[in-house]
Amino acid sequence: MRPMIARVALPVPLDKQFDYKIPSHLFPIIGGRVSVPFGRQTLTGIVTALVNESEFELDKLKPIKALLDNQPVWPESVYSLLTWCSQFYQYPLGETFANALPSALRKGKAADFATLVEWQLTPSGRDQLMQGFGRAVKQAKVMHMLEHGAVPHQEFIDQEVGSAVLKTLEEKGWIESVEKKPKHQPWPADLENDQDKPKLNEEQAIAIATVNSQNSFGCFLLEGVTGSGKTEVYLNMIKPILDQGKQALVLVPEIGLTPQTINRFKRRFNVPVEVIHSGLNDSERLNAWLSARDKIAGIVIGTRSALFTPFADLGIIIVDEEHDASYKQQDSLRYHARDVAIMRAHKAQIPVVLGSATPAFETLHNAQIGKYSHLTLTSRAGVALPTTNKVLDVKGEYLESGLSASLIAEMQRHLKSSNQVMLFLNRRGFSPALMCHDCGWTAECKRCDAYYTYHQYSNEMRCHHCGSQQHIVHNCQGCGSANLVTVGVGTEQLEAQLGQLFPEYKTIRIDRDSTRRKGSLESALESIRKGEYQILIGTQMLAKGHHFPDVTLVALLDVDGSLYSSDFRASERLAQLFIQVAGRAGRASKPGEVILQTHHPEHGLLQALLHKDYNHFAQTALAERKQAMLPPYTFMTLFRAEANDTRLVEEFLRQVRHTLESHPLFDQYCMVLGPTPAPLAKRAGKSRWQLILQTQTRSLMQKLLMSAKPAINMLPAAKKVRWSLDIEPQDLS
């Protein structure tokens, strides 16, 4: 008998699915998309079951409006992975599905390749190039962009060329538009270009052979010092996979940072390489997604969201820089891409490789207890020499925009030898606060418990937490004095100061503010490589995976902030940053130096970092965590709640605490910490509180949450506050 009712998961924040009547002319399939009425709107949902019974009478059910797919959107392995994610991270199934779809499919568009418009020169346009364009600068820019062949329409939008310019040129008959769709071509027989293939050392060869001999699931930690040639190992691991006609997925922390890696993959293999990240527009993203599904692409490189891409035949997953915090999603479905990648590999029975110079403690711990196979690369490829590291004690020294006199002298020395210098500061903007010199008043954000950051460049004060901005105030709001000074140092101020100290050298700043425009980061990195800039200032964006051959000195300016932080992971992040940064110095034949500026040179963790390696530091820190009963030895869930009324939030979390403590599974090893105000207690006008649940095992945590969540949802205060769950949180702020 044909089922009458379809159960549909919809992108709404409710832990349930909805029943719809199936009209006689429609034949929905499980895992396909349907368009259904929901209240006054029409939503796109995923069919999860076809049944004959519902808790409502059949004639009360609304019918499905339209079918959008004639095959499931994901293969079975990804569908079950998403169901697992929804359960594990305690997030509604409909929203989990919506999270994993490209936005074109979320909006109900057909799962077919979108046509992309390209522009090209006409013969008369080529003639015009010879004659020049006089004052028409924009037109000239377009024509020169098209000189070497057709350019996609999106690229002109990125370069801020308006459609009016393109239209004018089209009317003149100099350019024309063509529509293009990706074509399915079989992969060439010769998959690899191996002319510039470097020779492998013994460790690399062992690591490759170990992974390549794995025919089913296996998780490998590839710990390789910076510059040990991890990318080369990845390329060699992917080669046999492609030979078998299978595909590879490579996850990277942030796409903007890895244009060189992508180009390396494209140069090495003759199969289509697709890139998936948030910088693509809807049609580009859909095309990349479909080309993985239809086996046009052989390799997909992407950020955490690429993890849910359907593949025709996936053969290996590689997670590069697995320790990076950007693999953890901080809102909606709060998943950790590394953990979900391992789960995906397990479901597909394929190997997964986690690569890093500074593995996360959780990963190291799993390798030590034998859950993961541990592969190491200890020697730096090529002629790169290890760096010399030293600490600068700045107690009592006068700091000029955060720079001590001895550091300025060191910089002078390196710059004179025509090398590059890199300075790290984890605070963008000009300065973290604006203060009155006479009475001590500070410009605070009205809606948060935080100060406004002063941005000189755009002449405004911005709150980095809620995004509110206002014009610079010129008089103190407390005593009316005009004597306002900036406190603390941001990247903008450092840049201005260096311009005064080293007028003969050029400085470039790389942070979120200076690389907002698409393509601006790539062009900045290119000009650094050409040696146009001698001093580089950056936040941690710069620490990841770049190769600057002329950088010989790296300095970390604000180390103390990480040593004395409320977050137990801060020291781990400092160590990772330090090792990653040290790997940036001295990558070529020039010896590199790393300097840490601190007020506490005697600090145990700093000493362990300087004189021993990362592994020694990790062992010391892991022993501390074991004593303190912190992850990876226990498992955490963070309850966050916020509302306008602080009493209401506190009361709600107190009820959550009682609900958890009275649970039959709650034993003497479980702990509930809180409720306490969040480190940033007020944000965007809302009071924020949190509660932490700690258990000994993951499975107990799951069982506890699974059965306690319906009870929490029924609490009278649950409707009055915004609350969320973060399973295994990475950031406790």
mmCIF file of C-alpha atoms in Angstrom, residues 147-396:
data_model
loop_
_atom_site.group_PDB
_atom_site.id
_atom_site.type_symbol
_atom_site.label_atom_id
_atom_site.label_comp_id
_atom_site.label_asym_id
_atom_site.label_seq_id
_atom_site.Cartn_x
_atom_site.Cartn_y
_atom_site.Cartn_z
ATOM 1 C CA GLU A 147 43.149 40.580 -22.409
ATOM 2 C CA HIS A 148 44.248 36.995 -21.600
ATOM 3 C CA GLY A 149 40.910 35.237 -22.011
ATOM 4 C CA ALA A 150 37.324 35.026 -20.667
ATOM 5 C CA VAL A 151 36.632 36.161 -17.060
ATOM 6 C CA PRO A 152 33.604 35.097 -14.912
ATOM 7 C CA HIS A 153 31.069 37.813 -14.088
ATOM 8 C CA GLN A 154 31.615 37.313 -10.354
ATOM 9 C CA GLU A 155 35.244 38.428 -10.655
ATOM 10 C CA PHE A 156 34.151 41.862 -11.915
ATOM 11 C CA ILE A 157 31.811 42.205 -8.924
ATOM 12 C CA ASP A 158 34.732 41.308 -6.603
ATOM 13 C CA GLN A 159 36.897 43.944 -8.288
ATOM 14 C CA GLU A 160 34.090 46.478 -7.700
ATOM 15 C CA VAL A 161 33.322 46.955 -11.398
ATOM 16 C CA GLY A 162 29.668 48.008 -11.781
ATOM 17 C CA SER A 163 27.364 46.351 -14.350
ATOM 18 C CA ALA A 164 26.865 49.773 -16.023
ATOM 19 C CA VAL A 165 30.506 49.702 -17.225
ATOM 20 C CA LEU A 166 30.072 46.196 -18.658
ATOM 21 C CA LYS A 167 26.815 47.240 -20.325
ATOM 22 C CA THR A 168 28.465 50.309 -21.945
ATOM 23 C CA LEU A 169 31.285 48.158 -23.344
ATOM 24 C CA GLU A 170 28.781 45.586 -24.583
ATOM 25 C CA GLU A 171 26.773 48.307 -26.403
ATOM 26 C CA LYS A 172 29.973 49.516 -28.038
ATOM 27 C CA GLY A 173 30.452 45.950 -29.293
ATOM 28 C CA TRP A 174 33.850 45.486 -27.615
ATOM 29 C CA ILE A 175 32.866 42.720 -25.193
ATOM 30 C CA GLU A 176 30.231 39.955 -25.190
ATOM 31 C CA SER A 177 28.809 37.621 -22.565
ATOM 32 C CA VAL A 178 28.735 33.806 -22.882
ATOM 33 C CA GLU A 179 26.964 31.300 -20.658
ATOM 34 C CA LYS A 180 28.928 28.315 -19.415
ATOM 35 C CA LYS A 181 27.999 25.090 -17.660
ATOM 36 C CA PRO A 182 30.535 22.662 -16.157
ATOM 37 C CA LYS A 183 31.014 19.653 -18.425
ATOM 38 C CA HIS A 184 31.455 16.101 -17.256
ATOM 39 C CA GLN A 185 34.764 14.889 -18.661
ATOM 40 C CA PRO A 186 36.446 11.618 -17.760
ATOM 41 C CA TRP A 187 39.692 12.049 -15.786
ATOM 42 C CA PRO A 188 42.860 11.771 -17.884
ATOM 43 C CA ALA A 189 44.887 8.553 -17.768
ATOM 44 C CA ASP A 190 47.951 10.427 -16.590
ATOM 45 C CA LEU A 191 46.749 11.854 -13.275
ATOM 46 C CA GLU A 192 49.967 13.312 -11.906
ATOM 47 C CA ASN A 193 52.503 15.886 -13.092
ATOM 48 C CA ASP A 194 55.618 14.618 -11.387
ATOM 49 C CA GLN A 195 58.355 16.714 -12.997
ATOM 50 C CA ASP A 196 59.049 18.879 -9.926
ATOM 51 C CA LYS A 197 58.302 16.194 -7.367
ATOM 52 C CA PRO A 198 60.696 16.503 -4.392
ATOM 53 C CA LYS A 199 62.545 13.456 -3.121
ATOM 54 C CA LEU A 200 60.998 12.021 0.054
ATOM 55 C CA ASN A 201 62.956 11.380 3.239
ATOM 56 C CA GLU A 202 62.550 8.181 5.233
ATOM 57 C CA GLU A 203 59.943 9.512 7.695
ATOM 58 C CA GLN A 204 57.777 10.863 4.890
ATOM 59 C CA ALA A 205 57.955 7.560 3.015
ATOM 60 C CA ILE A 206 56.970 5.575 6.142
ATOM 61 C CA ALA A 207 54.005 7.878 6.850
ATOM 62 C CA ILE A 208 52.750 7.576 3.250
ATOM 63 C CA ALA A 209 53.151 3.801 3.138
ATOM 64 C CA THR A 210 51.347 3.380 6.486
ATOM 65 C CA VAL A 211 48.275 5.316 5.339
ATOM 66 C CA ASN A 212 48.240 3.904 1.820
ATOM 67 C CA SER A 213 48.196 0.328 3.109
ATOM 68 C CA GLN A 214 44.990 1.052 5.065
ATOM 69 C CA ASN A 215 41.962 -0.333 3.215
ATOM 70 C CA SER A 216 39.295 0.465 5.807
ATOM 71 C CA PHE A 217 38.796 3.037 8.581
ATOM 72 C CA GLY A 218 41.873 4.214 10.457
ATOM 73 C CA CYS A 219 42.676 7.524 12.113
ATOM 74 C CA PHE A 220 46.256 8.812 11.757
ATOM 75 C CA LEU A 221 47.855 11.742 13.521
ATOM 76 C CA LEU A 222 50.631 13.159 11.324
ATOM 77 C CA GLU A 223 52.725 15.303 13.638
ATOM 78 C CA GLY A 224 55.317 17.118 11.584
ATOM 79 C CA VAL A 225 57.430 20.123 12.608
ATOM 80 C CA THR A 226 56.744 23.291 10.600
ATOM 81 C CA GLY A 227 58.428 23.068 7.249
ATOM 82 C CA SER A 228 58.707 19.227 7.317
ATOM 83 C CA GLY A 229 56.794 18.880 4.075
ATOM 84 C CA LYS A 230 53.317 17.799 5.279
ATOM 85 C CA THR A 231 51.676 19.025 2.055
ATOM 86 C CA GLU A 232 53.989 16.773 0.031
ATOM 87 C CA VAL A 233 52.959 13.801 2.186
ATOM 88 C CA TYR A 234 49.269 14.628 1.595
ATOM 89 C CA LEU A 235 49.822 14.752 -2.164
ATOM 90 C CA ASN A 236 51.453 11.322 -2.091
ATOM 91 C CA MET A 237 48.610 9.914 0.020
ATOM 92 C CA ILE A 238 46.011 11.200 -2.440
ATOM 93 C CA LYS A 239 47.727 9.830 -5.559
ATOM 94 C CA PRO A 240 46.798 6.081 -5.067
ATOM 95 C CA ILE A 241 43.259 7.140 -4.082
ATOM 96 C CA LEU A 242 42.809 8.945 -7.418
ATOM 97 C CA ASP A 243 44.366 5.964 -9.228
ATOM 98 C CA GLN A 244 41.543 3.821 -7.832
ATOM 99 C CA GLY A 245 39.062 6.328 -9.269
ATOM 100 C CA LYS A 246 38.111 7.612 -5.811
ATOM 101 C CA GLN A 247 37.930 11.201 -4.530
ATOM 102 C CA ALA A 248 39.727 13.064 -1.751
ATOM 103 C CA LEU A 249 38.527 15.706 0.715
ATOM 104 C CA VAL A 250 41.076 18.120 2.214
ATOM 105 C CA LEU A 251 39.910 20.387 5.058
ATOM 106 C CA VAL A 252 41.816 23.591 5.796
ATOM 107 C CA PRO A 253 41.124 26.069 8.642
ATOM 108 C CA GLU A 254 40.653 29.264 6.619
ATOM 109 C CA ILE A 255 40.537 29.363 2.881
ATOM 110 C CA GLY A 256 41.971 32.849 2.457
ATOM 111 C CA LEU A 257 45.158 31.672 3.931
ATOM 112 C CA THR A 258 45.934 28.862 1.640
ATOM 113 C CA PRO A 259 45.969 30.003 -2.003
ATOM 114 C CA GLN A 260 49.482 28.507 -2.316
ATOM 115 C CA THR A 261 48.307 25.073 -1.112
ATOM 116 C CA ILE A 262 45.385 25.062 -3.552
ATOM 117 C CA ASN A 263 47.662 25.963 -6.435
ATOM 118 C CA ARG A 264 50.022 23.176 -5.435
ATOM 119 C CA PHE A 265 47.207 20.613 -5.689
ATOM 120 C CA LYS A 266 46.090 22.024 -9.034
ATOM 121 C CA ARG A 267 49.616 21.929 -10.473
ATOM 122 C CA ARG A 268 50.264 18.383 -9.249
ATOM 123 C CA PHE A 269 47.091 16.594 -10.381
ATOM 124 C CA ASN A 270 45.308 16.649 -13.704
ATOM 125 C CA VAL A 271 41.877 16.130 -12.144
ATOM 126 C CA PRO A 272 39.446 18.984 -11.436
ATOM 127 C CA VAL A 273 40.050 20.522 -7.980
ATOM 128 C CA GLU A 274 37.067 22.304 -6.411
ATOM 129 C CA VAL A 275 37.225 24.779 -3.553
ATOM 130 C CA ILE A 276 34.296 25.201 -1.115
ATOM 131 C CA HIS A 277 34.174 28.079 1.393
ATOM 132 C CA SER A 278 32.014 30.970 2.490
ATOM 133 C CA GLY A 279 33.539 33.434 0.018
ATOM 134 C CA LEU A 280 31.746 31.799 -2.969
ATOM 135 C CA ASN A 281 28.428 33.088 -4.237
ATOM 136 C CA ASP A 282 25.375 30.785 -4.358
ATOM 137 C CA SER A 283 25.828 29.448 -7.879
ATOM 138 C CA GLU A 284 29.613 28.873 -7.496
ATOM 139 C CA ARG A 285 29.022 26.964 -4.288
ATOM 140 C CA LEU A 286 26.243 24.858 -5.785
ATOM 141 C CA ASN A 287 28.394 23.967 -8.794
ATOM 142 C CA ALA A 288 31.305 22.910 -6.576
ATOM 143 C CA TRP A 289 28.943 20.808 -4.456
ATOM 144 C CA LEU A 290 27.403 19.093 -7.459
ATOM 145 C CA SER A 291 30.712 18.430 -9.144
ATOM 146 C CA ALA A 292 31.794 16.439 -6.053
ATOM 147 C CA ARG A 293 28.482 14.523 -6.109
ATOM 148 C CA ASP A 294 28.663 13.738 -9.812
ATOM 149 C CA LYS A 295 32.367 12.823 -9.678
ATOM 150 C CA ILE A 296 33.507 15.657 -11.920
ATOM 151 C CA ALA A 297 35.872 16.860 -9.191
ATOM 152 C CA GLY A 298 38.627 14.559 -7.952
ATOM 153 C CA ILE A 299 39.690 16.679 -4.985
ATOM 154 C CA VAL A 300 37.659 19.075 -2.854
ATOM 155 C CA ILE A 301 39.542 21.559 -0.653
ATOM 156 C CA GLY A 302 37.400 23.495 1.780
ATOM 157 C CA THR A 303 36.755 24.938 5.223
ATOM 158 C CA ARG A 304 34.667 23.126 7.883
ATOM 159 C CA SER A 305 31.367 23.402 5.940
ATOM 160 C CA ALA A 306 32.838 21.365 3.060
ATOM 161 C CA LEU A 307 32.707 18.351 5.352
ATOM 162 C CA PHE A 308 29.060 17.703 4.471
ATOM 163 C CA THR A 309 29.637 17.698 0.705
ATOM 164 C CA PRO A 310 28.225 14.549 -0.970
ATOM 165 C CA PHE A 311 30.868 12.552 -2.860
ATOM 166 C CA ALA A 312 30.318 9.879 -5.444
ATOM 167 C CA ASP A 313 33.174 7.790 -4.068
ATOM 168 C CA LEU A 314 35.203 9.287 -1.234
ATOM 169 C CA GLY A 315 38.540 7.535 -0.558
ATOM 170 C CA ILE A 316 40.374 9.670 2.058
ATOM 171 C CA ILE A 317 39.827 12.680 4.341
ATOM 172 C CA ILE A 318 42.735 14.940 5.332
ATOM 173 C CA VAL A 319 42.323 17.559 8.068
ATOM 174 C CA ASP A 320 45.218 20.016 7.827
ATOM 175 C CA GLU A 321 46.205 22.067 10.941
ATOM 176 C CA GLU A 322 43.752 19.976 12.954
ATOM 177 C CA HIS A 323 44.441 21.980 16.160
ATOM 178 C CA ASP A 324 42.973 25.159 14.703
ATOM 179 C CA ALA A 325 40.114 26.704 16.640
ATOM 180 C CA SER A 326 38.223 27.697 13.463
ATOM 181 C CA TYR A 327 37.220 24.027 12.951
ATOM 182 C CA LYS A 328 34.738 24.476 15.761
ATOM 183 C CA GLN A 329 31.531 26.195 14.727
ATOM 184 C CA GLN A 330 30.612 28.821 17.315
ATOM 185 C CA ASP A 331 26.882 29.234 16.606
ATOM 186 C CA SER A 332 23.860 27.214 15.374
ATOM 187 C CA LEU A 333 25.088 23.605 14.914
ATOM 188 C CA ARG A 334 28.155 23.830 17.186
ATOM 189 C CA TYR A 335 30.098 20.935 15.653
ATOM 190 C CA HIS A 336 33.813 20.313 15.589
ATOM 191 C CA ALA A 337 34.854 19.558 12.026
ATOM 192 C CA ARG A 338 37.786 17.381 13.119
ATOM 193 C CA ASP A 339 35.596 15.087 15.244
ATOM 194 C CA VAL A 340 32.850 14.906 12.621
ATOM 195 C CA ALA A 341 35.472 14.159 9.917
ATOM 196 C CA ILE A 342 36.623 11.135 11.951
ATOM 197 C CA MET A 343 32.998 10.025 12.249
ATOM 198 C CA ARG A 344 32.454 10.455 8.498
ATOM 199 C CA ALA A 345 35.546 8.407 7.726
ATOM 200 C CA HIS A 346 34.324 5.728 10.131
ATOM 201 C CA LYS A 347 30.922 5.554 8.422
ATOM 202 C CA ALA A 348 32.514 5.376 4.962
ATOM 203 C CA GLN A 349 35.262 2.972 6.157
ATOM 204 C CA ILE A 350 38.127 5.073 4.782
ATOM 205 C CA PRO A 351 41.338 6.475 6.347
ATOM 206 C CA VAL A 352 41.405 9.966 7.900
ATOM 207 C CA VAL A 353 44.660 11.900 8.437
ATOM 208 C CA LEU A 354 44.974 14.716 10.996
ATOM 209 C CA GLY A 355 48.037 16.847 10.268
ATOM 210 C CA SER A 356 49.607 19.469 12.527
ATOM 211 C CA ALA A 357 52.895 20.702 13.926
ATOM 212 C CA THR A 358 51.142 21.364 17.204
ATOM 213 C CA PRO A 359 48.350 18.810 17.658
ATOM 214 C CA ALA A 360 45.467 19.651 19.978
ATOM 215 C CA PHE A 361 45.841 18.027 23.384
ATOM 216 C CA GLU A 362 42.742 15.892 22.800
ATOM 217 C CA THR A 363 44.297 14.464 19.633
ATOM 218 C CA LEU A 364 47.672 13.849 21.327
ATOM 219 C CA HIS A 365 45.941 12.103 24.196
ATOM 220 C CA ASN A 366 44.040 9.831 21.764
ATOM 221 C CA ALA A 367 47.302 8.995 19.989
ATOM 222 C CA GLN A 368 48.960 8.147 23.319
ATOM 223 C CA ILE A 369 46.225 5.761 24.441
ATOM 224 C CA GLY A 370 46.437 4.068 21.054
ATOM 225 C CA LYS A 371 43.105 5.205 19.578
ATOM 226 C CA TYR A 372 44.943 6.891 16.666
ATOM 227 C CA SER A 373 48.139 5.816 14.902
ATOM 228 C CA HIS A 374 50.877 8.371 15.547
ATOM 229 C CA LEU A 375 53.160 9.279 12.594
ATOM 230 C CA THR A 376 55.925 11.855 13.061
ATOM 231 C CA LEU A 377 58.053 14.014 10.767
ATOM 232 C CA THR A 378 60.919 15.446 12.777
ATOM 233 C CA SER A 379 63.261 16.959 10.210
ATOM 234 C CA ARG A 380 62.636 20.211 8.333
ATOM 235 C CA ALA A 381 62.603 19.797 4.583
ATOM 236 C CA GLY A 382 65.307 21.423 2.515
ATOM 237 C CA VAL A 383 67.956 23.519 4.147
ATOM 238 C CA ALA A 384 65.815 25.303 6.731
ATOM 239 C CA LEU A 385 67.556 25.661 10.065
ATOM 240 C CA PRO A 386 65.795 25.543 13.444
ATOM 241 C CA THR A 387 65.222 28.973 14.984
ATOM 242 C CA THR A 388 66.917 30.492 18.016
ATOM 243 C CA ASN A 389 64.299 31.473 20.584
ATOM 244 C CA LYS A 390 64.669 33.986 23.391
ATOM 245 C CA VAL A 391 62.593 35.833 25.958
ATOM 246 C CA LEU A 392 62.799 39.592 26.453
ATOM 247 C CA ASP A 393 62.009 40.681 29.984
ATOM 248 C CA VAL A 394 60.194 44.010 29.654
ATOM 249 C CA LYS A 395 59.583 44.671 33.397
ATOM 250 C CA GLY A 396 60.264 48.334 34.084
#
